[in-house]
Each structure stands twice: as structure tokens, then as C-alpha cells.
């Protein structure tokens, strides 16, 4: 079964540093998402992306965050000037269109630890 | 907010027993999906149920949806130790993105 892949699986970074989390969505999917889960808490929506632009973003997704689809396969989340409270698991997800388009498939996540 | 809320927050049962988890939401939805998350791992899609459906089955999983009560239940029959995980419902309303509930932590004791 096709899957969403994310790298790195775990990253430790110094506070104030920039981090880029990478995702390869399922091929032929057109909708892409980033979600965040702080340890022990619920999964929170960050941003959705379609047709090479952000379609929706939450209040969490402020100017510190940005997303990009630099080529036909990758979808990245950049976090500038990381803060301690950015420590979380970041999930990438994608979905297709048509009848199969309702299901959103998630990657295994990238653990970000800001120290 | 359309946010789903699961209950119970935590559930502990013996292997072989059935586990029932509930999810309630606030607004009209397009569909509701259940996911499983093993500790520190990704979200695994279990079942999608559309707003015009009332019940779906997948193996040992049974999901019901009652749109009049804005609630859904996930039943895992004949539970196994490997079913130990957190279970989340996620709702999607028309024109809006997926919103997850806080989840139910299920522990299946051997």
C-alpha cells in the first residue's frame, strides 16, 4: 500500500535554529497537510496545501512557519527560530481526489526536540 | 468548533474482551474517521464512515455513526494485547479540515 514518508524521524535542535521537516506524499495525491502533536496531547491542524498554495492554516501556523513544495514529490515544513514549545511530533498527510479522496493518510511523523 | 471528543479518556480491559470507544462532535460533518496511534508512532487509518452511513465493519472493528446525536462509536471485538494504543476520531465538515479529538488510550492486558 502506498504511504506517506517523512524525514527525519527524529531531530534535536538548538533553540533559535531553523528546522526543515520533509515529507513525500503519496504520488497522485493533490492535497497535503501538516499536523502537530505535543507529547501526550491531541493532534492539531497546522496547514493545508493545494495547487501550490496554502488553502487553510490554523492560528498555530504563524510567521515562524512556512511550507513549500519545491518539486513534484516533496512537501516541506520550515520552522524558523525554533522555540522550546515547538517540541512535538509533526505529521505530514496527503489525500487524493474522487471517491478515494476522503481518506487522509498520515506519515510516521518527525519528532522535533528543541533544547 | 466541530471538534470530536472521545470517551473514555482511558480504557483498560482484559485480552479477549470487547472495547468500545465513543466520539462526539458538535457540527454537521461530511465524514468521520478513526485512527490508531501506537506510542510514539504515526497515525494509522482504521475506518472512514460517511455522514449517510450508519455502520461499517472492518475485521474486528465496527464503527457506528448517529448523526442525530452527533456521535460515533468504535467497537473492537475479541481484543488482543497488540490493540493497545491510542484511538482518535477525526471529523471533517464541509469546506473545513480534519479535526481530531483528544483520543482514548486503550490498554489490553494479557
mmCIF file of C-alpha atoms in Angstrom, chain B residues 2-107:
data_model
loop_
_atom_site.group_PDB
_atom_site.id
_atom_site.type_symbol
_atom_site.label_atom_id
_atom_site.label_comp_id
_atom_site.label_asym_id
_atom_site.label_seq_id
_atom_site.Cartn_x
_atom_site.Cartn_y
_atom_site.Cartn_z
ATOM 1 C CA UNK B 2 -16.537 20.702 15.048
ATOM 2 C CA UNK B 3 -14.017 19.075 17.353
ATOM 3 C CA UNK B 4 -14.541 15.429 18.192
ATOM 4 C CA UNK B 5 -14.358 14.361 21.789
ATOM 5 C CA UNK B 6 -13.660 10.762 22.687
ATOM 6 C CA UNK B 7 -14.655 8.978 25.819
ATOM 7 C CA UNK B 8 -13.457 7.359 27.867
ATOM 8 C CA UNK B 9 -10.069 9.059 28.010
ATOM 9 C CA UNK B 10 -8.537 5.771 29.092
ATOM 10 C CA UNK B 11 -9.794 2.209 28.970
ATOM 11 C CA UNK B 12 -8.219 -0.909 30.390
ATOM 12 C CA UNK B 13 -9.579 -4.358 29.532
ATOM 13 C CA UNK B 14 -8.529 -7.985 29.507
ATOM 14 C CA UNK B 15 -7.480 -9.723 26.349
ATOM 15 C CA UNK B 16 -10.498 -11.268 24.635
ATOM 16 C CA UNK B 17 -12.937 -8.652 25.882
ATOM 17 C CA UNK B 18 -14.591 -6.089 23.660
ATOM 18 C CA UNK B 19 -13.564 -2.434 23.788
ATOM 19 C CA UNK B 20 -15.963 0.372 22.993
ATOM 20 C CA UNK B 21 -14.855 3.945 22.483
ATOM 21 C CA UNK B 22 -17.144 6.848 21.773
ATOM 22 C CA UNK B 23 -16.718 10.087 19.916
ATOM 23 C CA UNK B 24 -18.980 13.124 19.991
ATOM 24 C CA UNK B 25 -18.804 16.194 17.812
ATOM 25 C CA UNK B 26 -20.589 19.490 17.562
ATOM 26 C CA UNK B 27 -21.317 20.451 13.972
ATOM 27 C CA UNK B 28 -22.635 18.684 10.881
ATOM 28 C CA UNK B 29 -19.934 16.614 9.258
ATOM 29 C CA UNK B 30 -19.070 15.142 5.894
ATOM 30 C CA UNK B 31 -17.380 12.103 7.312
ATOM 31 C CA UNK B 32 -15.791 10.750 10.449
ATOM 32 C CA UNK B 33 -12.637 8.676 10.571
ATOM 33 C CA UNK B 34 -10.983 6.600 13.260
ATOM 34 C CA UNK B 35 -7.236 6.348 13.618
ATOM 35 C CA UNK B 36 -4.936 4.300 15.831
ATOM 36 C CA UNK B 37 -1.643 5.517 17.200
ATOM 37 C CA UNK B 38 0.863 3.267 18.877
ATOM 38 C CA UNK B 39 3.036 5.082 21.383
ATOM 39 C CA UNK B 40 5.382 7.476 19.608
ATOM 40 C CA UNK B 41 4.307 6.299 16.196
ATOM 41 C CA UNK B 42 2.239 7.601 13.309
ATOM 42 C CA UNK B 43 -1.492 7.664 12.787
ATOM 43 C CA UNK B 44 -2.891 4.563 11.151
ATOM 44 C CA UNK B 45 -6.191 4.927 9.375
ATOM 45 C CA UNK B 46 -8.794 2.395 10.545
ATOM 46 C CA UNK B 47 -12.197 3.226 9.135
ATOM 47 C CA UNK B 48 -13.972 6.064 7.368
ATOM 48 C CA UNK B 49 -17.719 6.422 7.776
ATOM 49 C CA UNK B 50 -19.649 8.933 5.736
ATOM 50 C CA UNK B 51 -22.470 11.042 7.072
ATOM 51 C CA UNK B 52 -25.056 8.988 5.166
ATOM 52 C CA UNK B 53 -23.795 5.714 6.610
ATOM 53 C CA UNK B 54 -24.805 4.238 9.931
ATOM 54 C CA UNK B 55 -22.458 1.321 10.408
ATOM 55 C CA UNK B 56 -19.271 -0.080 8.921
ATOM 56 C CA UNK B 57 -17.198 -3.132 9.635
ATOM 57 C CA UNK B 58 -13.579 -3.968 9.061
ATOM 58 C CA UNK B 59 -12.321 -7.213 10.540
ATOM 59 C CA UNK B 60 -12.740 -6.959 14.301
ATOM 60 C CA UNK B 61 -13.681 -3.298 14.071
ATOM 61 C CA UNK B 62 -17.210 -1.982 13.994
ATOM 62 C CA UNK B 63 -17.988 1.704 13.702
ATOM 63 C CA UNK B 64 -21.390 3.289 14.089
ATOM 64 C CA UNK B 65 -22.455 6.828 13.351
ATOM 65 C CA UNK B 66 -25.521 8.577 14.719
ATOM 66 C CA UNK B 67 -25.746 11.981 13.090
ATOM 67 C CA UNK B 68 -28.829 12.914 15.104
ATOM 68 C CA UNK B 69 -26.809 12.552 18.292
ATOM 69 C CA UNK B 70 -23.589 13.708 16.638
ATOM 70 C CA UNK B 71 -21.775 10.686 17.939
ATOM 71 C CA UNK B 72 -19.826 7.683 16.758
ATOM 72 C CA UNK B 73 -18.571 4.550 18.425
ATOM 73 C CA UNK B 74 -15.672 2.248 17.679
ATOM 74 C CA UNK B 75 -16.018 -1.337 18.849
ATOM 75 C CA UNK B 76 -13.038 -3.665 18.865
ATOM 76 C CA UNK B 77 -14.133 -7.238 19.407
ATOM 77 C CA UNK B 78 -12.027 -10.009 20.918
ATOM 78 C CA UNK B 79 -9.279 -7.562 21.821
ATOM 79 C CA UNK B 80 -5.610 -8.518 21.739
ATOM 80 C CA UNK B 81 -2.594 -7.118 23.523
ATOM 81 C CA UNK B 82 -1.494 -5.706 20.153
ATOM 82 C CA UNK B 83 -4.599 -3.491 20.140
ATOM 83 C CA UNK B 84 -3.051 -1.446 22.941
ATOM 84 C CA UNK B 85 -2.804 2.055 21.505
ATOM 85 C CA UNK B 86 -4.487 5.438 21.451
ATOM 86 C CA UNK B 87 -7.553 5.745 19.275
ATOM 87 C CA UNK B 88 -8.637 9.039 17.761
ATOM 88 C CA UNK B 89 -11.719 10.099 15.917
ATOM 89 C CA UNK B 90 -11.356 12.851 13.368
ATOM 90 C CA UNK B 91 -14.214 14.748 11.815
ATOM 91 C CA UNK B 92 -14.375 16.591 8.554
ATOM 92 C CA UNK B 93 -17.060 19.170 7.970
ATOM 93 C CA UNK B 94 -17.887 20.573 4.575
ATOM 94 C CA UNK B 95 -15.214 23.015 3.497
ATOM 95 C CA UNK B 96 -13.197 22.505 6.636
ATOM 96 C CA UNK B 97 -10.198 20.451 7.547
ATOM 97 C CA UNK B 98 -9.837 17.410 9.698
ATOM 98 C CA UNK B 99 -10.184 17.985 13.416
ATOM 99 C CA UNK B 100 -9.016 15.362 15.879
ATOM 100 C CA UNK B 101 -10.401 14.580 19.287
ATOM 101 C CA UNK B 102 -8.122 14.084 22.306
ATOM 102 C CA UNK B 103 -8.169 10.306 21.935
ATOM 103 C CA UNK B 104 -8.821 7.234 24.071
ATOM 104 C CA UNK B 105 -5.860 5.315 25.478
ATOM 105 C CA UNK B 106 -6.691 1.632 25.304
ATOM 106 C CA UNK B 107 -4.707 -0.894 27.315
#
